[in-house]
XYZ file of C-alpha atoms in Angstrom:
606
model
C 86.651 -69.738 -78.278
C 86.163 -73.192 -76.754
C 84.852 -71.556 -73.599
C 82.152 -69.789 -75.619
C 81.162 -73.014 -77.349
C 80.978 -74.882 -74.053
C 78.846 -72.073 -72.649
C 76.111 -72.780 -75.195
C 76.379 -76.531 -74.698
C 76.168 -76.166 -70.927
C 72.431 -75.501 -71.156
C 70.166 -78.528 -71.039
C 67.606 -77.025 -73.415
C 70.289 -76.355 -76.054
C 71.656 -79.895 -75.855
C 68.141 -81.268 -76.214
C 67.433 -78.977 -79.165
C 70.618 -79.959 -81.002
C 70.057 -83.674 -80.407
C 66.405 -83.717 -81.418
C 66.932 -81.607 -84.562
C 69.834 -83.817 -85.623
C 67.686 -86.937 -85.398
C 64.762 -85.105 -86.999
C 66.951 -84.010 -89.924
C 67.897 -87.625 -90.636
C 64.234 -88.594 -90.558
C 62.661 -85.831 -92.667
C 65.405 -85.723 -95.334
C 64.272 -88.794 -97.341
C 60.617 -87.856 -96.950
C 61.284 -84.347 -98.236
C 63.393 -85.615 -101.126
C 60.600 -87.793 -102.475
C 57.984 -85.097 -101.858
C 59.979 -82.848 -104.192
C 60.745 -85.561 -106.749
C 57.138 -86.744 -106.893
C 55.859 -83.145 -107.068
C 53.983 -83.509 -103.805
C 55.480 -80.539 -101.982
C 52.111 -78.857 -101.553
C 50.661 -82.178 -100.462
C 53.162 -82.170 -97.620
C 52.034 -78.689 -96.610
C 48.410 -79.804 -96.772
C 49.070 -82.850 -94.595
C 50.816 -80.653 -92.025
C 47.506 -78.827 -91.544
C 45.354 -81.932 -91.925
C 46.702 -83.457 -88.704
C 45.553 -80.424 -86.669
C 42.101 -81.711 -85.613
C 43.544 -85.027 -84.453
C 46.209 -83.289 -82.379
C 43.643 -80.926 -80.883
C 41.259 -83.764 -80.012
C 44.146 -85.642 -78.423
C 44.983 -82.573 -76.355
C 41.407 -81.939 -75.271
C 40.832 -85.550 -74.205
C 44.193 -86.422 -72.643
C 46.225 -83.224 -72.306
C 49.734 -82.684 -73.672
C 50.530 -86.386 -73.606
C 52.827 -87.368 -76.455
C 50.877 -90.602 -76.924
C 47.531 -88.798 -77.190
C 48.908 -86.255 -79.655
C 50.552 -89.031 -81.691
C 47.429 -91.181 -81.883
C 45.154 -88.235 -82.650
C 47.407 -86.778 -85.325
C 48.088 -90.190 -86.856
C 44.402 -91.026 -87.140
C 43.623 -87.621 -88.678
C 46.531 -87.771 -91.120
C 45.882 -91.321 -92.246
C 42.179 -90.580 -92.526
C 42.787 -87.625 -94.819
C 45.325 -89.573 -96.915
C 43.025 -92.573 -97.353
C 40.006 -90.421 -98.125
C 42.044 -88.432 -100.650
C 43.080 -91.619 -102.455
C 39.496 -92.905 -102.386
C 38.063 -89.700 -103.872
C 40.769 -89.577 -106.520
C 40.047 -93.170 -107.620
C 36.251 -93.184 -107.341
C 35.309 -89.649 -108.410
C 36.238 -87.193 -111.142
C 38.293 -85.154 -108.668
C 42.057 -85.248 -108.987
C 44.099 -86.120 -105.928
C 45.379 -82.536 -105.522
C 41.846 -81.107 -105.505
C 40.672 -83.774 -103.058
C 43.612 -83.187 -100.723
C 43.224 -79.401 -100.840
C 39.528 -79.671 -100.013
C 40.009 -82.153 -97.192
C 42.912 -80.294 -95.610
C 40.908 -77.062 -95.534
C 38.022 -78.895 -93.883
C 40.402 -80.508 -91.384
C 42.101 -77.199 -90.579
C 38.768 -75.450 -90.040
C 37.618 -78.342 -87.858
C 40.782 -78.084 -85.767
C 40.306 -74.345 -85.209
C 36.637 -74.935 -84.394
C 37.548 -77.524 -81.755
C 40.203 -75.182 -80.322
C 37.637 -72.423 -79.925
C 35.042 -74.765 -78.439
C 37.585 -76.174 -75.977
C 38.142 -72.763 -74.407
C 41.077 -70.483 -73.697
C 43.168 -73.162 -71.985
C 44.133 -74.605 -75.354
C 47.435 -73.007 -76.500
C 46.694 -72.290 -80.184
C 50.056 -70.713 -80.900
C 51.962 -73.709 -79.568
C 50.059 -75.939 -82.000
C 50.792 -73.704 -84.968
C 54.416 -72.788 -84.264
C 55.694 -75.378 -81.786
C 58.538 -74.777 -79.351
C 61.968 -76.346 -79.373
C 62.256 -75.240 -75.762
C 59.376 -77.559 -74.866
C 61.122 -80.765 -75.909
C 60.839 -83.264 -73.064
C 61.992 -86.864 -72.744
C 58.778 -88.268 -74.216
C 59.044 -85.990 -77.257
C 62.673 -86.981 -77.794
C 61.701 -90.655 -77.652
C 58.953 -89.974 -80.188
C 61.371 -88.305 -82.609
C 63.854 -91.160 -82.181
C 61.193 -93.810 -82.747
C 59.846 -92.069 -85.853
C 63.360 -91.663 -87.249
C 64.038 -95.373 -86.705
C 60.790 -96.400 -88.400
C 61.403 -93.976 -91.268
C 64.967 -95.046 -92.027
C 64.162 -98.760 -91.765
C 61.122 -98.280 -93.997
C 63.127 -96.416 -96.612
C 65.680 -99.225 -96.627
C 62.827 -101.492 -97.709
C 60.875 -99.052 -99.889
C 63.731 -97.181 -101.559
C 63.804 -99.255 -104.752
C 60.001 -99.234 -105.281
C 59.896 -95.512 -104.554
C 62.675 -94.780 -107.050
C 61.029 -96.882 -109.751
C 57.584 -95.395 -109.168
C 59.101 -91.902 -109.202
C 61.186 -92.313 -112.364
C 58.807 -94.572 -114.350
C 55.334 -94.685 -112.768
C 53.779 -96.414 -115.815
C 56.259 -99.288 -115.641
C 55.812 -99.546 -111.880
C 52.002 -99.706 -112.142
C 52.281 -102.421 -114.792
C 54.718 -104.554 -112.794
C 53.290 -104.121 -109.280
C 50.176 -105.907 -108.036
C 49.300 -103.215 -105.514
C 51.094 -100.006 -106.531
C 48.901 -97.969 -104.184
C 50.528 -99.661 -101.168
C 53.807 -97.829 -101.797
C 51.951 -94.515 -102.070
C 50.053 -95.085 -98.832
C 53.184 -96.257 -97.004
C 54.953 -93.086 -98.080
C 52.025 -90.932 -96.913
C 52.107 -92.754 -93.566
C 55.794 -91.907 -93.183
C 54.976 -88.289 -94.080
C 52.330 -88.108 -91.350
C 54.662 -89.707 -88.782
C 57.411 -87.203 -89.528
C 55.028 -84.269 -89.369
C 53.949 -85.477 -85.938
C 57.578 -85.860 -84.868
C 58.295 -82.300 -85.966
C 55.094 -80.954 -84.431
C 56.388 -80.017 -80.958
C 59.611 -78.661 -82.430
C 58.357 -76.506 -85.284
C 54.560 -76.702 -85.096
C 52.123 -77.498 -87.870
C 53.013 -74.363 -89.855
C 56.809 -74.736 -89.841
C 57.285 -78.536 -89.758
C 57.023 -79.024 -93.500
C 59.635 -76.296 -94.084
C 62.412 -78.529 -92.776
C 61.312 -81.168 -95.278
C 60.839 -79.086 -98.405
C 63.549 -76.401 -98.371
C 66.615 -78.657 -97.876
C 65.145 -81.182 -100.317
C 64.549 -78.463 -102.917
C 68.114 -77.219 -102.586
C 69.424 -80.800 -102.835
C 67.320 -81.354 -105.956
C 68.936 -78.314 -107.527
C 72.512 -79.355 -106.681
C 72.428 -83.138 -106.833
C 72.247 -85.343 -109.910
C 70.988 -88.646 -108.489
C 68.298 -89.612 -106.027
C 70.738 -91.180 -103.567
C 72.872 -88.024 -103.668
C 69.774 -85.915 -103.006
C 68.992 -87.984 -99.937
C 72.450 -87.426 -98.470
C 72.686 -83.789 -99.445
C 69.155 -83.093 -98.171
C 70.166 -84.453 -94.777
C 73.289 -82.284 -94.803
C 71.291 -79.159 -95.629
C 68.633 -79.927 -93.006
C 71.242 -80.583 -90.341
C 73.187 -77.422 -91.180
C 69.953 -75.406 -91.146
C 68.997 -76.728 -87.708
C 72.386 -76.237 -86.100
C 73.033 -72.817 -87.585
C 69.453 -71.686 -86.915
C 69.690 -72.764 -83.276
C 73.039 -71.019 -82.926
C 71.654 -67.791 -84.371
C 68.620 -67.964 -82.076
C 71.004 -68.377 -79.141
C 73.189 -65.459 -80.178
C 70.638 -62.952 -81.465
C 68.119 -61.626 -78.926
C 64.403 -62.117 -79.565
C 65.067 -64.604 -82.397
C 62.588 -67.516 -82.381
C 64.333 -70.789 -83.091
C 61.770 -72.344 -85.462
C 61.638 -69.469 -87.959
C 65.440 -69.113 -87.686
C 65.880 -72.739 -88.775
C 63.488 -72.359 -91.711
C 65.076 -69.062 -92.812
C 68.549 -70.605 -92.774
C 67.179 -73.478 -94.850
C 65.827 -70.882 -97.268
C 69.321 -69.421 -97.669
C 70.354 -72.459 -99.722
C 67.310 -72.184 -101.966
C 67.984 -72.480 -105.742
C 69.316 -69.740 -107.959
C 66.629 -67.088 -108.401
C 68.658 -65.560 -111.201
C 67.347 -68.265 -113.531
C 63.757 -67.157 -113.189
C 64.223 -63.918 -115.140
C 61.979 -63.832 -118.220
C 64.261 -64.602 -121.138
C 64.184 -62.168 -124.032
C 62.284 -59.407 -122.268
C 65.379 -57.439 -121.328
C 69.150 -57.882 -121.524
C 71.085 -59.748 -118.837
C 72.710 -56.570 -117.542
C 69.265 -55.401 -116.329
C 68.956 -58.571 -114.218
C 72.529 -59.623 -113.385
C 73.477 -62.621 -111.277
C 74.789 -60.459 -108.460
C 71.244 -59.129 -107.959
C 70.399 -62.469 -106.334
C 73.303 -63.197 -103.954
C 71.905 -66.438 -102.586
C 74.036 -69.243 -101.236
C 72.696 -71.413 -104.026
C 74.066 -69.048 -106.650
C 77.450 -68.756 -104.972
C 78.301 -72.434 -105.139
C 75.762 -73.901 -107.557
C 76.771 -76.290 -110.343
C 77.558 -74.363 -113.502
C 75.657 -76.623 -115.881
C 72.914 -74.762 -117.723
C 70.887 -77.936 -118.234
C 68.354 -79.189 -115.731
C 69.692 -82.300 -113.985
C 67.834 -85.605 -114.206
C 67.936 -87.341 -110.818
C 67.306 -90.706 -112.415
C 70.439 -90.610 -114.578
C 72.982 -87.975 -113.466
C 75.486 -87.953 -110.614
C 76.042 -85.482 -107.779
C 78.573 -82.684 -107.926
C 80.520 -83.517 -104.760
C 82.419 -80.227 -104.722
C 79.164 -78.459 -103.951
C 78.739 -80.458 -100.768
C 82.283 -79.622 -99.661
C 81.748 -75.936 -100.277
C 78.438 -75.994 -98.421
C 79.906 -77.722 -95.394
C 82.816 -75.268 -95.305
C 80.418 -72.308 -95.530
C 78.258 -73.746 -92.750
C 81.321 -74.359 -90.574
C 82.572 -70.805 -91.144
C 79.141 -69.389 -90.267
C 79.015 -71.452 -87.092
C 82.488 -70.249 -86.072
C 81.445 -66.642 -86.593
C 78.269 -67.221 -84.592
C 80.131 -68.906 -81.744
C 82.640 -66.059 -81.646
C 79.787 -63.608 -81.113
C 78.482 -65.346 -78.004
C 78.396 -62.933 -75.062
C 80.292 -63.664 -71.893
C 78.399 -64.269 -68.689
C 78.483 -61.999 -65.679
C 78.741 -62.873 -61.979
C 76.059 -60.493 -60.631
C 72.686 -61.669 -59.307
C 70.258 -62.162 -62.163
C 66.503 -61.826 -61.821
C 63.910 -62.787 -64.446
C 60.308 -61.540 -64.524
C 57.753 -63.136 -66.793
C 56.171 -59.958 -68.225
C 56.748 -56.209 -68.325
C 54.382 -55.066 -65.550
C 55.839 -57.563 -63.100
C 59.344 -56.674 -64.265
C 58.771 -53.008 -63.447
C 57.576 -53.889 -59.939
C 60.725 -55.957 -59.386
C 62.937 -53.120 -60.597
C 61.271 -50.680 -58.192
C 62.181 -52.966 -55.279
C 65.705 -54.127 -56.197
C 66.991 -50.794 -57.504
C 70.555 -51.226 -58.753
C 71.353 -54.379 -56.792
C 70.329 -56.886 -59.493
C 69.892 -57.186 -63.240
C 66.224 -57.691 -64.138
C 65.346 -59.390 -67.426
C 61.757 -59.414 -68.688
C 60.585 -62.300 -70.870
C 57.458 -60.751 -72.425
C 58.330 -57.150 -73.143
C 56.302 -53.945 -73.636
C 53.209 -54.047 -75.865
C 53.506 -57.856 -76.108
C 50.797 -60.369 -75.280
C 51.870 -62.909 -72.641
C 48.798 -65.057 -73.321
C 50.064 -66.171 -76.738
C 53.787 -65.615 -76.283
C 56.282 -68.228 -77.491
C 59.618 -68.056 -75.624
C 62.820 -67.791 -77.654
C 66.144 -69.491 -77.039
C 67.381 -66.205 -75.560
C 64.521 -66.386 -73.047
C 65.481 -69.922 -72.090
C 69.076 -68.854 -71.661
C 68.006 -65.965 -69.416
C 65.934 -68.328 -67.286
C 68.726 -70.901 -67.181
C 71.180 -68.298 -65.849
C 68.708 -66.649 -63.439
C 69.107 -66.758 -59.683
C 65.556 -65.597 -58.989
C 62.504 -66.009 -61.259
C 59.196 -64.197 -60.759
C 55.968 -65.322 -62.437
C 52.446 -63.985 -62.092
C 50.772 -67.346 -61.670
C 46.976 -67.843 -61.750
C 47.377 -69.488 -65.156
C 48.596 -66.310 -66.855
C 51.849 -67.628 -68.348
C 50.819 -70.950 -69.902
C 54.349 -71.368 -71.238
C 56.313 -70.640 -68.057
C 56.346 -74.113 -66.485
C 57.785 -75.695 -69.623
C 60.290 -72.886 -70.091
C 61.552 -73.157 -66.506
C 61.698 -76.944 -66.530
C 63.422 -77.345 -69.900
C 65.930 -74.547 -69.285
C 67.537 -76.589 -66.498
C 67.687 -73.506 -64.285
C 68.783 -73.683 -60.676
C 67.093 -70.375 -59.884
C 64.353 -70.079 -57.282
C 60.852 -69.505 -58.680
C 58.457 -67.159 -56.857
C 54.761 -66.605 -57.642
C 53.966 -62.909 -57.191
C 50.221 -63.365 -56.642
C 50.468 -65.463 -53.462
C 47.932 -64.095 -50.966
C 45.609 -62.566 -53.573
C 42.030 -63.842 -53.702
C 41.453 -64.660 -57.395
C 38.320 -63.736 -59.292
C 36.498 -66.205 -61.534
C 35.267 -65.381 -65.039
C 32.967 -68.007 -66.544
C 34.504 -70.586 -64.229
C 38.092 -69.676 -65.104
C 40.610 -67.956 -62.846
C 41.225 -64.352 -63.861
C 45.019 -63.783 -63.776
C 44.957 -59.980 -64.258
C 45.247 -59.246 -60.535
C 47.565 -56.235 -61.002
C 44.645 -54.157 -62.321
C 43.665 -53.434 -58.713
C 46.252 -51.276 -56.972
C 45.871 -52.931 -53.577
C 46.691 -56.221 -55.274
C 49.769 -54.443 -56.611
C 50.745 -53.838 -52.995
C 50.639 -57.612 -52.402
C 52.824 -58.121 -55.488
C 55.408 -55.720 -54.067
C 55.348 -57.373 -50.640
C 55.947 -60.805 -52.184
C 58.776 -59.455 -54.338
C 60.404 -57.781 -51.335
C 60.243 -60.976 -49.288
C 61.740 -63.032 -52.119
C 64.577 -60.590 -52.832
C 65.396 -60.228 -49.128
C 65.754 -63.992 -48.998
C 67.971 -64.009 -52.092
C 70.119 -61.027 -50.997
C 69.845 -60.712 -47.197
C 72.644 -58.106 -47.086
C 70.353 -55.669 -48.929
C 67.096 -56.580 -47.181
C 66.848 -53.179 -45.454
C 67.231 -51.329 -48.754
C 64.619 -53.518 -50.402
C 62.225 -52.854 -47.525
C 62.787 -49.085 -47.793
C 62.228 -49.130 -51.560
C 59.083 -51.200 -51.117
C 57.730 -48.890 -48.410
C 58.101 -45.809 -50.613
C 56.634 -47.652 -53.607
C 53.656 -48.966 -51.629
C 52.947 -45.436 -50.388
C 52.637 -44.287 -54.011
C 50.376 -47.215 -54.869
C 48.021 -46.640 -51.945
C 47.846 -42.916 -52.658
C 46.932 -43.605 -56.288
C 44.385 -46.184 -55.119
C 42.671 -43.561 -52.932
C 42.737 -41.053 -55.810
C 41.229 -43.623 -58.175
C 38.390 -44.487 -55.803
C 37.589 -40.825 -55.217
C 37.648 -39.955 -58.927
C 35.547 -42.889 -60.098
C 33.065 -42.563 -57.231
C 31.799 -39.322 -58.778
C 30.635 -41.055 -61.956
C 26.865 -41.557 -62.287
C 25.505 -45.109 -62.552
C 24.720 -44.755 -66.270
C 28.363 -43.879 -66.997
C 29.941 -46.924 -65.325
C 29.671 -49.578 -68.052
C 32.370 -49.843 -70.722
C 33.571 -52.366 -73.312
C 37.158 -53.515 -73.820
C 38.775 -55.912 -76.288
C 39.231 -58.784 -73.816
C 38.152 -59.411 -70.243
C 41.267 -58.113 -68.457
C 39.810 -55.555 -66.064
C 37.742 -57.686 -63.707
C 39.844 -56.730 -60.697
C 39.618 -53.033 -61.578
C 35.839 -53.350 -61.929
C 35.565 -55.163 -58.591
C 37.783 -52.685 -56.742
C 36.367 -49.442 -58.141
C 32.716 -50.157 -58.921
C 32.750 -50.297 -62.721
C 31.319 -52.825 -65.186
C 33.488 -54.123 -68.013
C 32.097 -56.079 -70.964
C 34.267 -57.775 -73.596
C 33.789 -59.844 -76.769
C 36.777 -62.036 -75.794
C 37.312 -63.760 -72.448
C 40.303 -63.539 -70.130
C 42.592 -65.125 -72.749
C 43.285 -63.163 -75.949
C 43.861 -66.423 -77.809
C 40.139 -67.152 -77.820
C 37.876 -65.724 -80.517
C 34.153 -65.032 -80.153
C 31.680 -66.817 -82.363
C 29.340 -64.839 -84.585
C 26.463 -65.581 -82.210
C 28.401 -64.385 -79.148
C 29.393 -61.166 -80.889
C 25.828 -60.577 -82.042
C 24.481 -61.137 -78.522
C 27.013 -58.656 -77.115
C 26.052 -56.031 -79.702
C 22.345 -56.521 -78.909
C 23.121 -56.215 -75.194
C 25.077 -52.987 -75.737
C 22.229 -51.486 -77.766
C 19.839 -52.117 -74.874
C 22.135 -51.119 -71.998
C 23.624 -47.717 -71.277
C 27.268 -48.204 -72.260
C 29.441 -45.129 -71.847
C 32.390 -45.939 -74.112
C 34.446 -48.539 -75.912
C 38.181 -48.943 -75.407
C 40.877 -50.655 -77.455
C 43.902 -52.287 -75.815
C 47.593 -52.089 -76.539
C 48.053 -55.862 -76.909
C 45.049 -56.739 -79.094
C 43.777 -55.834 -82.533
C 41.226 -52.986 -82.465
C 39.165 -54.659 -85.227
C 36.509 -56.183 -82.956
C 36.056 -53.028 -80.895
C 35.839 -50.908 -84.061
C 33.198 -53.257 -85.463
C 31.190 -53.035 -82.226
C 31.467 -49.246 -82.335
C 30.172 -49.173 -85.902
C 27.262 -51.490 -85.062
C 26.201 -49.734 -81.856
C 27.171 -46.130 -82.481
C 29.158 -46.049 -79.226
C 32.335 -43.999 -79.544
C 35.803 -45.397 -78.861
C 37.089 -43.612 -75.777
C 40.805 -44.357 -76.187
C 43.397 -47.053 -75.586
C 43.924 -48.874 -72.290
C 47.013 -50.814 -71.225
C 45.898 -54.155 -69.870
C 48.599 -56.852 -69.914
C 51.769 -54.980 -70.798
C 53.499 -51.639 -70.446
C 54.183 -49.346 -73.396
C 57.425 -49.058 -75.287
C 59.934 -46.396 -74.228
C 58.494 -42.952 -74.891
C 54.909 -44.197 -74.528
C 52.379 -43.172 -71.886
C 52.690 -46.326 -69.760
C 56.363 -47.133 -69.252
C 55.845 -48.177 -65.614
C 53.110 -49.789 -63.539
C 52.216 -46.477 -61.888
C 52.277 -44.624 -65.210
C 50.110 -47.340 -66.766
C 47.485 -47.049 -64.042
C 47.481 -43.254 -64.188
C 47.075 -43.384 -67.967
C 44.205 -45.884 -67.739
C 42.488 -43.795 -65.032
C 42.825 -40.633 -67.087
C 41.536 -42.354 -70.222
C 38.538 -43.792 -68.379
C 37.657 -40.471 -66.748
C 38.106 -38.623 -70.028
C 35.560 -40.856 -71.760
C 33.167 -41.615 -68.902
C 33.071 -38.109 -67.500
C 31.794 -36.623 -70.773
C 28.032 -37.161 -70.646
C 27.587 -35.756 -74.125
C 29.526 -38.560 -75.841
């Protein structure tokens, strides 16, 4: 048992995650409690989105510097808060309407700046964060914000309680009552920024609101809600991280928020009274944690006058401890064999073809998944941490890989599979999709063979033999592809795909690929860009449109409707297919794509 627990704590990224979420729980608990008590829960959600343009501007101007993100987000958040208060006091708009309007404008502005900045901006990391990306600077930020928050609440607690319980009395007795409101909003913005890299702008407010809502349901006084909210937040973080470590493919941020939702109030009370008897809507129909150990009083508690039911806290802590013990007991044991990690499914298949049965190959981004926008899970970090050899594509394809490798604390050797390949440029950016030319695939295999022979010299001859047979298949398919596509007439050589992933295929085999989205699927075309592409397709002789396995077909379907060009099928660009699909290996993927292209381009009547 203790060995299993120590196994989880042996990873640097897990220790960092537990430490930073513990400090973050202490910081967001009082903020969340007063958001709930002052009926500003939705305001907290709005502010979480309102800081987006500031964070994006900070990123665009100074990169992923914690200071730049902090300053940008702080300026945006304070600006929205001050402007909301101004509009509420000087116009007929209420504060909620002003805040809702401003946060929508700020969110749209942030997305606009992201699109204008280009594909290098990681949109998903802004929206969902990554606990695996916590570095020293981020930990210092969380610690500094927690210190400022707790010290500030020591000073502001009495005014906040009075203004919450009796706002009329507080306004009459205070010279500047708005100062307390603005100070509280400043603390809210600071804590949202502290939670940004951990949970992102979409999830950060969840750690504030859900534990505070549960504490409001169980506790009877404000001070008890503060303590109980911290306990719930801490239990949610620790249990959520443990579950994300134990359960494969479980993202840590959503796991934390879902665990926090497990202590949400009793849903059995929301049944419409008098519409049907209790036996049609019994308590057992809503088996939430809140119902299992909730206080039995039928009257709504008043936090300004009642006291906390301490037995609830004891039961909650015991339940959390029991859940953690069960989770720890389920931790898998480690093996002693050589472990290899590949960043995405196509590269993983190439590695497997070379190593055979002499190593265990783990793929981070699996079949039918988009590596451009992928967010690694705790299980991914654990796989990297335990790996002996790590293969990445490079050329800017895996924007998340450097952080994942660094924060995992791995001692494995990292190899870039595209070394020796001459990269193509698309609108000034390096095209990472080098595997879409089969002779580049040969270079991949040669690099993999060299790396594995270095890692396992006793099996170097076997690796070389496997590689030789594999390269023979690749070169034969390359010759077949050139011969087949060479027969196409010039007017049947232009096609449209969802994103610009086939530049190497076009360069190697004499085709022209057009796409509404660039080399990164995270980008989105503007209305003008899409209109220009449609006009271009109407004027040029385009043979067919193709959807991709990793992207939504909506854009391609819209282009087909506008131009009258038929959709010729589905191509596999950045990932293999799931088991049972037509592209379960690199060779099968290329054969499928070749057959799909020939089937659409060879039919002159389409």
